mmCIF file of C-alpha atoms in Angstrom:
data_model
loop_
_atom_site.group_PDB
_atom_site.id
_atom_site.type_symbol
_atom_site.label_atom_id
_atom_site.label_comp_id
_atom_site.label_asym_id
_atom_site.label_seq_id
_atom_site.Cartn_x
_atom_site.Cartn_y
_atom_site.Cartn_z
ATOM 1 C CA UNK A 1 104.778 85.401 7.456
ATOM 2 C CA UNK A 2 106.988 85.138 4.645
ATOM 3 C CA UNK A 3 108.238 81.781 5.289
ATOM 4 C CA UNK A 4 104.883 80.684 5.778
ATOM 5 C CA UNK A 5 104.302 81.361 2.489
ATOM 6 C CA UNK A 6 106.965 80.105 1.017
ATOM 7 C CA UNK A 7 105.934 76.588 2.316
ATOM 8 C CA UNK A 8 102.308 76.332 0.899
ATOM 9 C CA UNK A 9 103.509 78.157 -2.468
ATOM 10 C CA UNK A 10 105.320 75.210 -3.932
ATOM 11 C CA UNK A 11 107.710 75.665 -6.704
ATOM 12 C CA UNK A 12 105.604 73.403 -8.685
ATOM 13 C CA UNK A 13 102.607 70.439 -7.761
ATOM 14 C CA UNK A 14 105.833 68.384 -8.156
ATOM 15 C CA UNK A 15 107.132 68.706 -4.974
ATOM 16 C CA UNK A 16 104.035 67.205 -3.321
ATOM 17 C CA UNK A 17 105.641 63.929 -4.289
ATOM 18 C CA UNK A 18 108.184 63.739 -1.875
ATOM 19 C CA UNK A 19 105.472 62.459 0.446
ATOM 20 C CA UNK A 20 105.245 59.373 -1.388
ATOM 21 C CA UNK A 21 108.138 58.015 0.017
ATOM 22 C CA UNK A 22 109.016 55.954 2.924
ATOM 23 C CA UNK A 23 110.668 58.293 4.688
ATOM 24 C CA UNK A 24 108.092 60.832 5.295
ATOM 25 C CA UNK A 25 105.407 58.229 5.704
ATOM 26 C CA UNK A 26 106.775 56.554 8.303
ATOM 27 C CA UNK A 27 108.159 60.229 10.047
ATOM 28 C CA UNK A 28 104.295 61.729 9.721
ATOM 29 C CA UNK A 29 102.664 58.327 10.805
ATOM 30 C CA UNK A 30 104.592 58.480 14.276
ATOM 31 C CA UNK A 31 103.933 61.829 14.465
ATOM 32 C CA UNK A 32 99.981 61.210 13.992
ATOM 33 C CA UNK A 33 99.859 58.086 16.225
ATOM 34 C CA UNK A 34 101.770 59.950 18.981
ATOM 35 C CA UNK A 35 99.776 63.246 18.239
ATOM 36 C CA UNK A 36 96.418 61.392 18.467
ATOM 37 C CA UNK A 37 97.008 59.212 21.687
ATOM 38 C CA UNK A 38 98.488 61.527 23.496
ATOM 39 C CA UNK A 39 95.587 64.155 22.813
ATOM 40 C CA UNK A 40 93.169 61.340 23.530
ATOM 41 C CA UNK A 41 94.924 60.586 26.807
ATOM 42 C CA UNK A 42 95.107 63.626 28.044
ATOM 43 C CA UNK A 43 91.621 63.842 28.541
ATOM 44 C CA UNK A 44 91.324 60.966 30.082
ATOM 45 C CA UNK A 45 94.481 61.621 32.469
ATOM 46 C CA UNK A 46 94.177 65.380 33.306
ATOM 47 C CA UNK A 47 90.405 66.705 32.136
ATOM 48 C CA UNK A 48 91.437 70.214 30.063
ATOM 49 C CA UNK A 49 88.324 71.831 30.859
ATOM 50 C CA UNK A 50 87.722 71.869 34.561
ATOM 51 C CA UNK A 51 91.476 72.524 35.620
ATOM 52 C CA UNK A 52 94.034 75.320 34.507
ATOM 53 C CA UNK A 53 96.828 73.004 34.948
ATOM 54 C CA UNK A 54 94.682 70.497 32.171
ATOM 55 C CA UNK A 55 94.144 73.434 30.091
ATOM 56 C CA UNK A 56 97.989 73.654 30.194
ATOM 57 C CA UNK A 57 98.778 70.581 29.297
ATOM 58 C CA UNK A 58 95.939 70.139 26.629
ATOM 59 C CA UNK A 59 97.227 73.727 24.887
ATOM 60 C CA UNK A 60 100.952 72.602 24.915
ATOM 61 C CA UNK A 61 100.712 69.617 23.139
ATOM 62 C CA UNK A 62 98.879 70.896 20.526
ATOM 63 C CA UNK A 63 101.503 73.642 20.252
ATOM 64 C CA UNK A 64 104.173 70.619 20.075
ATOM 65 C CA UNK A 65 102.444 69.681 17.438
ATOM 66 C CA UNK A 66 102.062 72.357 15.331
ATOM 67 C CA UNK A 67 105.493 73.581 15.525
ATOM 68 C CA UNK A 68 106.883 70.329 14.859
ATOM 69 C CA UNK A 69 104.393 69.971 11.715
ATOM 70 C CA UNK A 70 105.396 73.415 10.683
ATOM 71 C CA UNK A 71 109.258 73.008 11.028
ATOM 72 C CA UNK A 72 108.953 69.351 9.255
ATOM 73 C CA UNK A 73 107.329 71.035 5.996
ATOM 74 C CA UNK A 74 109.209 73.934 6.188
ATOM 75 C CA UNK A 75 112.338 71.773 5.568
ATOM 76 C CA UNK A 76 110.363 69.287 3.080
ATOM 77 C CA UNK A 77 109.127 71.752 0.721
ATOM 78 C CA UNK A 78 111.539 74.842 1.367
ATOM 79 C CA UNK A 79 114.575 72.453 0.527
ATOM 80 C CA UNK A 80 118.006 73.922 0.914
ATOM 81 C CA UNK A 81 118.353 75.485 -2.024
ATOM 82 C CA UNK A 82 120.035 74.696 -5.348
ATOM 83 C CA UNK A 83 122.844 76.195 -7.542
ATOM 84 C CA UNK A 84 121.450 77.468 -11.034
ATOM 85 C CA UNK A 85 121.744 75.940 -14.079
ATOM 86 C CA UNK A 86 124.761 77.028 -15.425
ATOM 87 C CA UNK A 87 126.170 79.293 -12.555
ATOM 88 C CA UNK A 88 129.707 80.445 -12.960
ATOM 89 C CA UNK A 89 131.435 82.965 -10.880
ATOM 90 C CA UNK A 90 131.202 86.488 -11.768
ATOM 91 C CA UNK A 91 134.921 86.643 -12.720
ATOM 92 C CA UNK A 92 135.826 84.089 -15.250
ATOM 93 C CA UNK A 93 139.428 83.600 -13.127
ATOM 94 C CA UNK A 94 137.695 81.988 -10.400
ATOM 95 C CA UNK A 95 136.714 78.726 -12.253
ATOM 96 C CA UNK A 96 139.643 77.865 -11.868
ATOM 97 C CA UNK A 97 139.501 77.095 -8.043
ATOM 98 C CA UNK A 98 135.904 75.740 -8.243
ATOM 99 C CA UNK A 99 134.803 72.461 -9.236
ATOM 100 C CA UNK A 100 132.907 71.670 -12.609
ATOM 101 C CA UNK A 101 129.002 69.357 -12.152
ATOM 102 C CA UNK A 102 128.554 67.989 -15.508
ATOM 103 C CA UNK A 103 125.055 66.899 -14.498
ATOM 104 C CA UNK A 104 123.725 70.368 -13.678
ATOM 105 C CA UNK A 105 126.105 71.940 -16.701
ATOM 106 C CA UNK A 106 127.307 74.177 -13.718
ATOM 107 C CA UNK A 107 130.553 74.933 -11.737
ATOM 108 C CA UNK A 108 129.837 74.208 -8.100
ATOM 109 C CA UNK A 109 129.190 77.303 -6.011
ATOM 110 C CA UNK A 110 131.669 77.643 -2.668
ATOM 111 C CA UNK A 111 130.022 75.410 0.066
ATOM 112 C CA UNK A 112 128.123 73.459 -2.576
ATOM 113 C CA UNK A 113 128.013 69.675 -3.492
ATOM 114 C CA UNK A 114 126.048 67.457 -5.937
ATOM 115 C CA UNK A 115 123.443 65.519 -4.519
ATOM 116 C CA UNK A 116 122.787 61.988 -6.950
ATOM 117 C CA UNK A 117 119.382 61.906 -4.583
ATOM 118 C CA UNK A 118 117.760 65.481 -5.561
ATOM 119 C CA UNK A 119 119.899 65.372 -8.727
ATOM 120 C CA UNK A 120 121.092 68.756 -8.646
ATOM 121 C CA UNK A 121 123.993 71.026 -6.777
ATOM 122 C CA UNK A 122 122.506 71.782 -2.945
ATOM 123 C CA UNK A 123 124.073 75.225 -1.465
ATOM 124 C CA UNK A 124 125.256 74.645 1.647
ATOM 125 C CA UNK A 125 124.606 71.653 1.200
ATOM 126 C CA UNK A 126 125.275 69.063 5.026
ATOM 127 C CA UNK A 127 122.835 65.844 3.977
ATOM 128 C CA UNK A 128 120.319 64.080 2.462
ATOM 129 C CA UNK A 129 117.559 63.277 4.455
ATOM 130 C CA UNK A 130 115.469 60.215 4.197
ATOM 131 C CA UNK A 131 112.857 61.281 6.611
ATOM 132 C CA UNK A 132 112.440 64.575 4.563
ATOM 133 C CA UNK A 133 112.961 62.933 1.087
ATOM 134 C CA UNK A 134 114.892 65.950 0.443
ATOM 135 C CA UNK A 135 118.405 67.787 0.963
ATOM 136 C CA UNK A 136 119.578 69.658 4.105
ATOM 137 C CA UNK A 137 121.216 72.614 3.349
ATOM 138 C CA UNK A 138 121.428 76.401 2.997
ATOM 139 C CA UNK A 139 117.661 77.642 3.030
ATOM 140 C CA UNK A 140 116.232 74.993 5.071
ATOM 141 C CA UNK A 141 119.041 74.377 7.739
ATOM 142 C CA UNK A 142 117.340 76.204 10.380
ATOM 143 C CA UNK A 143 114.014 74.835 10.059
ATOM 144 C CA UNK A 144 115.458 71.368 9.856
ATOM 145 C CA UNK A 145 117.296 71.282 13.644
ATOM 146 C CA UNK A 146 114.613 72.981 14.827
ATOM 147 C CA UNK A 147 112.364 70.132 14.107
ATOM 148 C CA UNK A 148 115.264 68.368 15.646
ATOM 149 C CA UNK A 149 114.793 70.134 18.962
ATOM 150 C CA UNK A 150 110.961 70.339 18.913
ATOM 151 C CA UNK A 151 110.227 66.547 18.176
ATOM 152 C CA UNK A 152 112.004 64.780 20.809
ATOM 153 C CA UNK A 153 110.686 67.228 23.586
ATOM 154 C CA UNK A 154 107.683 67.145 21.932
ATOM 155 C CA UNK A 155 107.914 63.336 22.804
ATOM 156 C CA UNK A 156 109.163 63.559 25.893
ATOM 157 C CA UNK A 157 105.641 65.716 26.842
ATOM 158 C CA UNK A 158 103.649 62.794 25.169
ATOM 159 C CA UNK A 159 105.406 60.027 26.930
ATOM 160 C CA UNK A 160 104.846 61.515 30.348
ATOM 161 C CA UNK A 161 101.146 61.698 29.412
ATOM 162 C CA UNK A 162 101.160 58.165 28.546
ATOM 163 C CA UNK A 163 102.398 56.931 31.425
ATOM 164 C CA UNK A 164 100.772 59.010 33.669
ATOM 165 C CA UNK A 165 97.728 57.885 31.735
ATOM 166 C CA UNK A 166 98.320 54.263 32.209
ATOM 167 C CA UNK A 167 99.015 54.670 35.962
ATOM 168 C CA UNK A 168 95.823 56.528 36.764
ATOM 169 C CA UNK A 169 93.824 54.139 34.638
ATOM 170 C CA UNK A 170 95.092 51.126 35.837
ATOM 171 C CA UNK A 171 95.614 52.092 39.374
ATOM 172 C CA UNK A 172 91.894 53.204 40.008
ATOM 173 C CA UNK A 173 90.605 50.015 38.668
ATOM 174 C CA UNK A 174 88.945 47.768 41.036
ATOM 175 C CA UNK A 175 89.787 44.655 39.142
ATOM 176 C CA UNK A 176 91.845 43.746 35.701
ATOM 177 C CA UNK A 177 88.884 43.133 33.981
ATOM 178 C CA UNK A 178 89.126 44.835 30.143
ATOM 179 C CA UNK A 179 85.161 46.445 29.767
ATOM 180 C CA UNK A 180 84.842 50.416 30.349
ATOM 181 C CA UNK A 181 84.679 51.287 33.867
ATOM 182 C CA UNK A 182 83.955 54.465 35.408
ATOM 183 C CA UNK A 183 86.746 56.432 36.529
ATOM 184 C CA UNK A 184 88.042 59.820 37.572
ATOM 185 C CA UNK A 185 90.665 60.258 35.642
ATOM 186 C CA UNK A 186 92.260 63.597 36.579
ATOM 187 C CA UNK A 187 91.450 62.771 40.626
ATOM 188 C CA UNK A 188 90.193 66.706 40.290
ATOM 189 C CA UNK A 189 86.912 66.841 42.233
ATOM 190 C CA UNK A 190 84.164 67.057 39.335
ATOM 191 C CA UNK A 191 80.815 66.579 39.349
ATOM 192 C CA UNK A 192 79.228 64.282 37.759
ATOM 193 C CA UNK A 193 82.451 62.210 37.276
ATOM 194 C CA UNK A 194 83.029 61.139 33.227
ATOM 195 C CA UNK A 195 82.616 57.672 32.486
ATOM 196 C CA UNK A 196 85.494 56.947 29.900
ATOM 197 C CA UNK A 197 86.469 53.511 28.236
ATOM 198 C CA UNK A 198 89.951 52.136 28.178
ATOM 199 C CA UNK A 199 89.985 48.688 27.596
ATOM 200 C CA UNK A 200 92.671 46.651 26.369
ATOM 201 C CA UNK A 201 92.699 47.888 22.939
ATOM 202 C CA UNK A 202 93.280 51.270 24.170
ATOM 203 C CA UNK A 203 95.927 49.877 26.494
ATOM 204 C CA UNK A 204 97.633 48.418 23.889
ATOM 205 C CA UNK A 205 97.333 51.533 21.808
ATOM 206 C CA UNK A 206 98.757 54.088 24.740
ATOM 207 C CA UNK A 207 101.740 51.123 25.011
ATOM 208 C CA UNK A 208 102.674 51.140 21.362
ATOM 209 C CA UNK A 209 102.771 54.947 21.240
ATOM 210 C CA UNK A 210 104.819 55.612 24.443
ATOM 211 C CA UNK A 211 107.235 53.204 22.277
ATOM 212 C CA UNK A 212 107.330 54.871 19.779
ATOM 213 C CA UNK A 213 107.634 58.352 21.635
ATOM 214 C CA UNK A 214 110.534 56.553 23.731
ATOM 215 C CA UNK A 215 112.253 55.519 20.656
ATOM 216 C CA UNK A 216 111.430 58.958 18.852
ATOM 217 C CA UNK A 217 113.151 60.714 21.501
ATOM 218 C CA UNK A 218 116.299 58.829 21.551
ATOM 219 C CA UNK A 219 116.922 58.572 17.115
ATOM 220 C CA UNK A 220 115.969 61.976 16.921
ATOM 221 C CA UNK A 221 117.593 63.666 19.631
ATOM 222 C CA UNK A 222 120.784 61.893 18.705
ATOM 223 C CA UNK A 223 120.824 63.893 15.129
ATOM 224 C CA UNK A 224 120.857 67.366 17.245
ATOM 225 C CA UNK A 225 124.503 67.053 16.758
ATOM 226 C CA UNK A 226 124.037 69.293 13.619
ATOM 227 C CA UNK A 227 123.866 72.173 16.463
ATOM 228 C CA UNK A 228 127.493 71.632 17.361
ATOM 229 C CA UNK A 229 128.230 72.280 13.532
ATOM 230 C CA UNK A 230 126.196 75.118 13.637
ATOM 231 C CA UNK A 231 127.773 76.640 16.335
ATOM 232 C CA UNK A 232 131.154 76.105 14.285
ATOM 233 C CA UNK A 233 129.400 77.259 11.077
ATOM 234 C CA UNK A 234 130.568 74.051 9.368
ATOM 235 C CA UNK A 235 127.834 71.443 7.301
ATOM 236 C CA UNK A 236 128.692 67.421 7.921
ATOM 237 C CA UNK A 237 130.382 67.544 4.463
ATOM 238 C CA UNK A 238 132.970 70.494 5.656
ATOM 239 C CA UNK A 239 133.909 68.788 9.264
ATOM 240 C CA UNK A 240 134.520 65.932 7.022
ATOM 241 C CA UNK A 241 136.632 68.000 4.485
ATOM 242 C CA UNK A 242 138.519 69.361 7.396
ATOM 243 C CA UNK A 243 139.192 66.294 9.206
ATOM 244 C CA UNK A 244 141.191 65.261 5.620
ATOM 245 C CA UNK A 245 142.614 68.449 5.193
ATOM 246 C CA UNK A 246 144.436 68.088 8.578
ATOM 247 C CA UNK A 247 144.958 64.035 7.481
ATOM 248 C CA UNK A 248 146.364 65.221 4.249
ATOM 249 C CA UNK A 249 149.360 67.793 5.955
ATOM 250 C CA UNK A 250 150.221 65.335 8.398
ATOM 251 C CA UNK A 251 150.522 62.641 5.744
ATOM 252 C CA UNK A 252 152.659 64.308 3.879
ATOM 253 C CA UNK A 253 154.331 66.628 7.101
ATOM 254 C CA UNK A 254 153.655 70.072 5.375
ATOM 255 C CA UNK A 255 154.493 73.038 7.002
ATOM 256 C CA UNK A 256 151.023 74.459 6.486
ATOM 257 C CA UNK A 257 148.061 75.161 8.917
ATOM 258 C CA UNK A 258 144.186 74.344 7.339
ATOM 259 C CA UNK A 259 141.997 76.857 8.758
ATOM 260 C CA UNK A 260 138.239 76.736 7.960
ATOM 261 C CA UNK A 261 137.183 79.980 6.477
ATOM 262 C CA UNK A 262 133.730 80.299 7.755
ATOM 263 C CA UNK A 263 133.944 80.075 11.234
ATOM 264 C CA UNK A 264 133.272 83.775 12.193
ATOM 265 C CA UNK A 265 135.167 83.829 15.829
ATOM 266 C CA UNK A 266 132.491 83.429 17.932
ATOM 267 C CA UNK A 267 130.079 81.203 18.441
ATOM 268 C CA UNK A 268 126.521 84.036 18.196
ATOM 269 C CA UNK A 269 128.133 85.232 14.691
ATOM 270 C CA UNK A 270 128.017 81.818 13.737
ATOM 271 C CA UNK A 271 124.353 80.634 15.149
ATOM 272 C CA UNK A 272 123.635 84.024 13.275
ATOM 273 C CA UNK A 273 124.489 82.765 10.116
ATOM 274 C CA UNK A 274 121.693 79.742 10.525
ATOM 275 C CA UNK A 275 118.893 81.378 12.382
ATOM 276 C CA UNK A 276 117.575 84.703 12.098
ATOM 277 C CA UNK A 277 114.423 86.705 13.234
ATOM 278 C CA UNK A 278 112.937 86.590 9.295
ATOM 279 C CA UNK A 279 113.506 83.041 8.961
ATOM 280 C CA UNK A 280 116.048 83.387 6.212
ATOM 281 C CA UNK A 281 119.239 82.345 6.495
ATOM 282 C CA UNK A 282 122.013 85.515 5.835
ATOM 283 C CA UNK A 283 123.702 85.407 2.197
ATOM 284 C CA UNK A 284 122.782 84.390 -1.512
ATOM 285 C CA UNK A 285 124.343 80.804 -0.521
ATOM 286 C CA UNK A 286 126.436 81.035 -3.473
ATOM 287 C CA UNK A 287 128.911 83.776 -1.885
ATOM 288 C CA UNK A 288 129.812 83.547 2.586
ATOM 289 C CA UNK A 289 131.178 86.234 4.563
ATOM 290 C CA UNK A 290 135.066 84.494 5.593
ATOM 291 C CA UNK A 291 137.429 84.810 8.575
ATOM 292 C CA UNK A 292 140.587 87.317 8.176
ATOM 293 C CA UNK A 293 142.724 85.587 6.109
ATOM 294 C CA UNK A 294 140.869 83.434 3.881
ATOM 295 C CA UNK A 295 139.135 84.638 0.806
ATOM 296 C CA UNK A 296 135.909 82.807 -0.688
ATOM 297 C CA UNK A 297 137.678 79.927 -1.922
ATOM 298 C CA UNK A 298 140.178 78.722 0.296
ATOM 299 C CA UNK A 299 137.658 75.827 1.129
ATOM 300 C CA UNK A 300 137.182 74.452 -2.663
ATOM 301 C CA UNK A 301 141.025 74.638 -3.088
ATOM 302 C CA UNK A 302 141.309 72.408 -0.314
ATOM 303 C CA UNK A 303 138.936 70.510 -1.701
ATOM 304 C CA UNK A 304 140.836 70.171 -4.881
ATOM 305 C CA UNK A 305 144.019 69.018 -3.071
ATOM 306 C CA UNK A 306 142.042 66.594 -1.973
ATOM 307 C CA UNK A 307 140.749 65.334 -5.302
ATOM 308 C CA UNK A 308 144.282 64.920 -6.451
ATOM 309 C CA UNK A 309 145.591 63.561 -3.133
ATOM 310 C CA UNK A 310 142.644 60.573 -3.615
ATOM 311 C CA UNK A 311 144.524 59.958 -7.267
ATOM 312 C CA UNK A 312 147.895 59.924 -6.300
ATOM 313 C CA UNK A 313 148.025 58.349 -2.538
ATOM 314 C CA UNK A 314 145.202 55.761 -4.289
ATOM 315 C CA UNK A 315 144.921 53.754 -0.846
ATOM 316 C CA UNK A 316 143.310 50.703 -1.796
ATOM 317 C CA UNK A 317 141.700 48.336 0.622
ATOM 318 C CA UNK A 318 141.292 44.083 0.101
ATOM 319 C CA UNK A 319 138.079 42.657 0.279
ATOM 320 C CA UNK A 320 138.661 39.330 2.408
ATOM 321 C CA UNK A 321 134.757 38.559 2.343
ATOM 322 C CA UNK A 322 131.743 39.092 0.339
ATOM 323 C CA UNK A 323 129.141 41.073 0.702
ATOM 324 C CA UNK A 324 125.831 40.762 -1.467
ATOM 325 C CA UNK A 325 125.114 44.837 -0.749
ATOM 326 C CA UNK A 326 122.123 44.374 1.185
ATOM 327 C CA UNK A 327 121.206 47.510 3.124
ATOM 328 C CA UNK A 328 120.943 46.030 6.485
ATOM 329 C CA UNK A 329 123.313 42.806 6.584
ATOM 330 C CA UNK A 330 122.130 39.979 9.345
ATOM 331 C CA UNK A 331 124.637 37.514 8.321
ATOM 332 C CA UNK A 332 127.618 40.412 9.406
ATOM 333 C CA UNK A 333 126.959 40.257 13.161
ATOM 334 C CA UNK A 334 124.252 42.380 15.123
ATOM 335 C CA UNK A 335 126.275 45.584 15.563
ATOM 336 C CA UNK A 336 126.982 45.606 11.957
ATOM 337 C CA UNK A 337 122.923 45.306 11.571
ATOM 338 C CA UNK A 338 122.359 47.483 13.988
ATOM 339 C CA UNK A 339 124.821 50.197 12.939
ATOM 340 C CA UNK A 340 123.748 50.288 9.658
ATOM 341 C CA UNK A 341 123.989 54.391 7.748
ATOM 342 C CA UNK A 342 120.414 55.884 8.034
ATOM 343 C CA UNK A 343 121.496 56.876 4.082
ATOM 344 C CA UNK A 344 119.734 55.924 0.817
ATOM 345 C CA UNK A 345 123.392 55.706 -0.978
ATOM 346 C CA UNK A 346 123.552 52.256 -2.724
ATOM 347 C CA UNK A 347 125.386 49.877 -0.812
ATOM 348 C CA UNK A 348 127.946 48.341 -3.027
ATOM 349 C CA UNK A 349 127.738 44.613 -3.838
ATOM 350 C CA UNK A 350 131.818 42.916 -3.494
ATOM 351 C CA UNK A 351 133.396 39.802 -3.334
ATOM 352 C CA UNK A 352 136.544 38.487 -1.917
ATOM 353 C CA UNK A 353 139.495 39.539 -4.068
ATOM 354 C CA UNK A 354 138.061 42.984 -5.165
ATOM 355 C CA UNK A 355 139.985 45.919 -4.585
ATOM 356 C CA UNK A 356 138.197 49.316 -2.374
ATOM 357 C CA UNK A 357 139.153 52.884 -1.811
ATOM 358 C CA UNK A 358 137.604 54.155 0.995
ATOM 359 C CA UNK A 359 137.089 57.866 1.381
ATOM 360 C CA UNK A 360 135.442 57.643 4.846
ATOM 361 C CA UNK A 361 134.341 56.042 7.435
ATOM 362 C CA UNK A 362 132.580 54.816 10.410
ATOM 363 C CA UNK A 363 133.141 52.504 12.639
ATOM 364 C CA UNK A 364 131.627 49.390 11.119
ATOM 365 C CA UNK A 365 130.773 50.480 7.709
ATOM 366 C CA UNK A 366 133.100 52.240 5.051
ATOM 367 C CA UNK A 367 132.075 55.190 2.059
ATOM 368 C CA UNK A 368 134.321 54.755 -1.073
ATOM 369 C CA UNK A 369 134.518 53.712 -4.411
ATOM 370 C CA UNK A 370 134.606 49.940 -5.824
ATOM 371 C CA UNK A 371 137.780 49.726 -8.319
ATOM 372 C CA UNK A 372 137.136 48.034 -11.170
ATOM 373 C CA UNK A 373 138.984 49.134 -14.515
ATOM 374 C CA UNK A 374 140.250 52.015 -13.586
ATOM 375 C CA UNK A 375 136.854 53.212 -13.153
ATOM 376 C CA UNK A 376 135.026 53.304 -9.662
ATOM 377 C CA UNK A 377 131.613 52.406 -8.483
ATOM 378 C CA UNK A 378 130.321 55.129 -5.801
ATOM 379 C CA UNK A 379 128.536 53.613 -2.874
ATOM 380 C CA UNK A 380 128.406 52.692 0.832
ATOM 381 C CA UNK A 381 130.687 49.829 1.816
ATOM 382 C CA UNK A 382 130.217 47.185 4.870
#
């Protein structure tokens, strides 16, 4: 009940606004259209009222629905949670192993980062969203790969419906003529049978939803990965922070094991951490319990290394070709296009000659900094 609450008492009417964005318009208008048809075809498929196994079906989509609703607001208007203005640690000797965030006038709390999106420090903090128009991250974690899980099966349910739908419909039909027939649509012996209409525009309709259940399922379902992370305790930013950490010793062959500090040991103490009964996430998210052996800020040092391994190794990359920093290239092949980061980080315009330092990476496209002047120009690289 009390994080029920906490998503319809907004911090402020100001948070309505991250609707107005493309992201959740476009996640909320595929959740309507596939909501809508597949409650429409339902009844037409398997009649809810004269069967239990209708009733069934009818009363588990709605409950897809609702959950997945419920989930996708929770993690909209919950948000992960931010660092206060002005935090510092309780013991003035521990700035010196944290990070300073000019914007927010703060020093960054352990397992925090800056987001340039939300404009302030997220605890916790593993993404930010498009399709929520807001941060995942310490308070909203849960709720966020739960929608995750719930959407795509969710889905699943409505694309069986559709094309059980279509089957029925079409396969009762004496000829492919487009005017409303009458039909029994559940094959259920009923009495008098329903006359329903499906004609082509609702065939059309039924089509263009099961595609976009189909493709719903497969983009959605791929970003459950953030369950393997959970189950390691670890955010997207702090595999990524590891992976250098281990780059960084075997650069430089140091006789030195990186061990993440908040993996608890076992995989339940870690899923613990995420989801509990109450719906709130264990901790403050500005101080984490830590394995034997590590103390609160064994991460952030690492992270400093890091900071100062960027200046000194300063691996600089060539550009051979330029690139006018469109989001979604055509003119750099079709994987490029279609391998494009689902991230609203500016993509970074560059032309042959220019000098890069990439900080990560993925297969086809490159994060890093443009280099010009001895200053450098954040961004997404292609």
């Amino acid at each position: 009940m009390g994080t029920f609450c906490s998503v319809i008492k907004f911090e402020n009417l100001q948070e309505l606004k991250r609707l107005c964005h493309w992201g959740p318009i476009i996640a909320l208008g595929v959740i309507a259209i596939c909501s809508t048809m597949a409650m429409i075809d339902s009844v037409l498929w398997y009649w809810p009222l004269h069967t239990t196994g209708g009733s069934v079906n009818f009363i588990m989509l709605i409950n897809w629905t609702v959950m997945i609703l419920y989930n996708y607001f929770n993690a909209m208007f919950v948000g992960p949670g931010f660092v206060p203005l002005g935090w510092k640690p309780e013991i003035s000797q521990d700035t010196m192993y944290l990070q300073y965030c000019k914007v927010c006038q703060a020093y960054k709390a352990p397992r925090s980062h800056h987001c340039r999106k939300c404009n302030r420090c997220v605890m916790k903090m593993d993404h930010h969203c498009p399709w929520i128009n807001n941060c995942c991250g310490y308070q909203n974690h849960a709720s966020f790969t739960l929608f995750l899980l719930l959407a795509p099966l969710g889905c699943i349910h409505a694309a069986f419906i559709f094309v059980m739908t279509m089957y029925t419909q079409l396969y009762h039909r004496l000829s492919f003529g487009w005017n409303t027939v009458k039909i029994d649509m559940s094959a259920a012996r009923r009495d008098p049978l329903p006359i329903v209409p499906f004609g082509l525009a609702a065939f059309a309709t039924t089509l263009f939803a099961l595609g976009l259940a189909l493709g719903t399922t497969i983009a959605v379902g791929m970003l459950f990965i953030q369950m393997k992370i959970i189950l390691r305790n670890k955010t997207s930013i702090e595999s990524w922070i590891e992976e250098k950490a281990k780059d960084r010793i075997q650069y430089y062959q140091l006789d030195e094991v990186f061990v993440f500090p908040y993996d608890m040991g076992s995989r339940w103490r870690n899923f613990k951490q995420v989801f509990t009964w109450s719906g709130v996430p264990e901790g403050d998210g500005l101080e984490w319990p830590v394995r034997e052996g590590c103390h609160q800020y064994s991460l952030t040092i690492e992270q400093l290394k890091q900071k100062a391994d960027k200046r000194v190794r300063s691996v600089r990359y060539k550009v051979i070709e330029d690139y006018s920093g469109a989001c979604c290239p055509l003119n750099k092949g079709i994987k490029t296009f279609f391998t494009s980061p689902c991230t609203e980080e500016p993509r970074i315009q560059l032309q042959k000659g220019e000098f890069i330092l990439a900080t990560r990476g993925l297969r086809y496209w490159l994060y890093g900094d443009k280099i010009l002047d001895d200053s450098f120009i954040e961004g997404v690289l292609v």
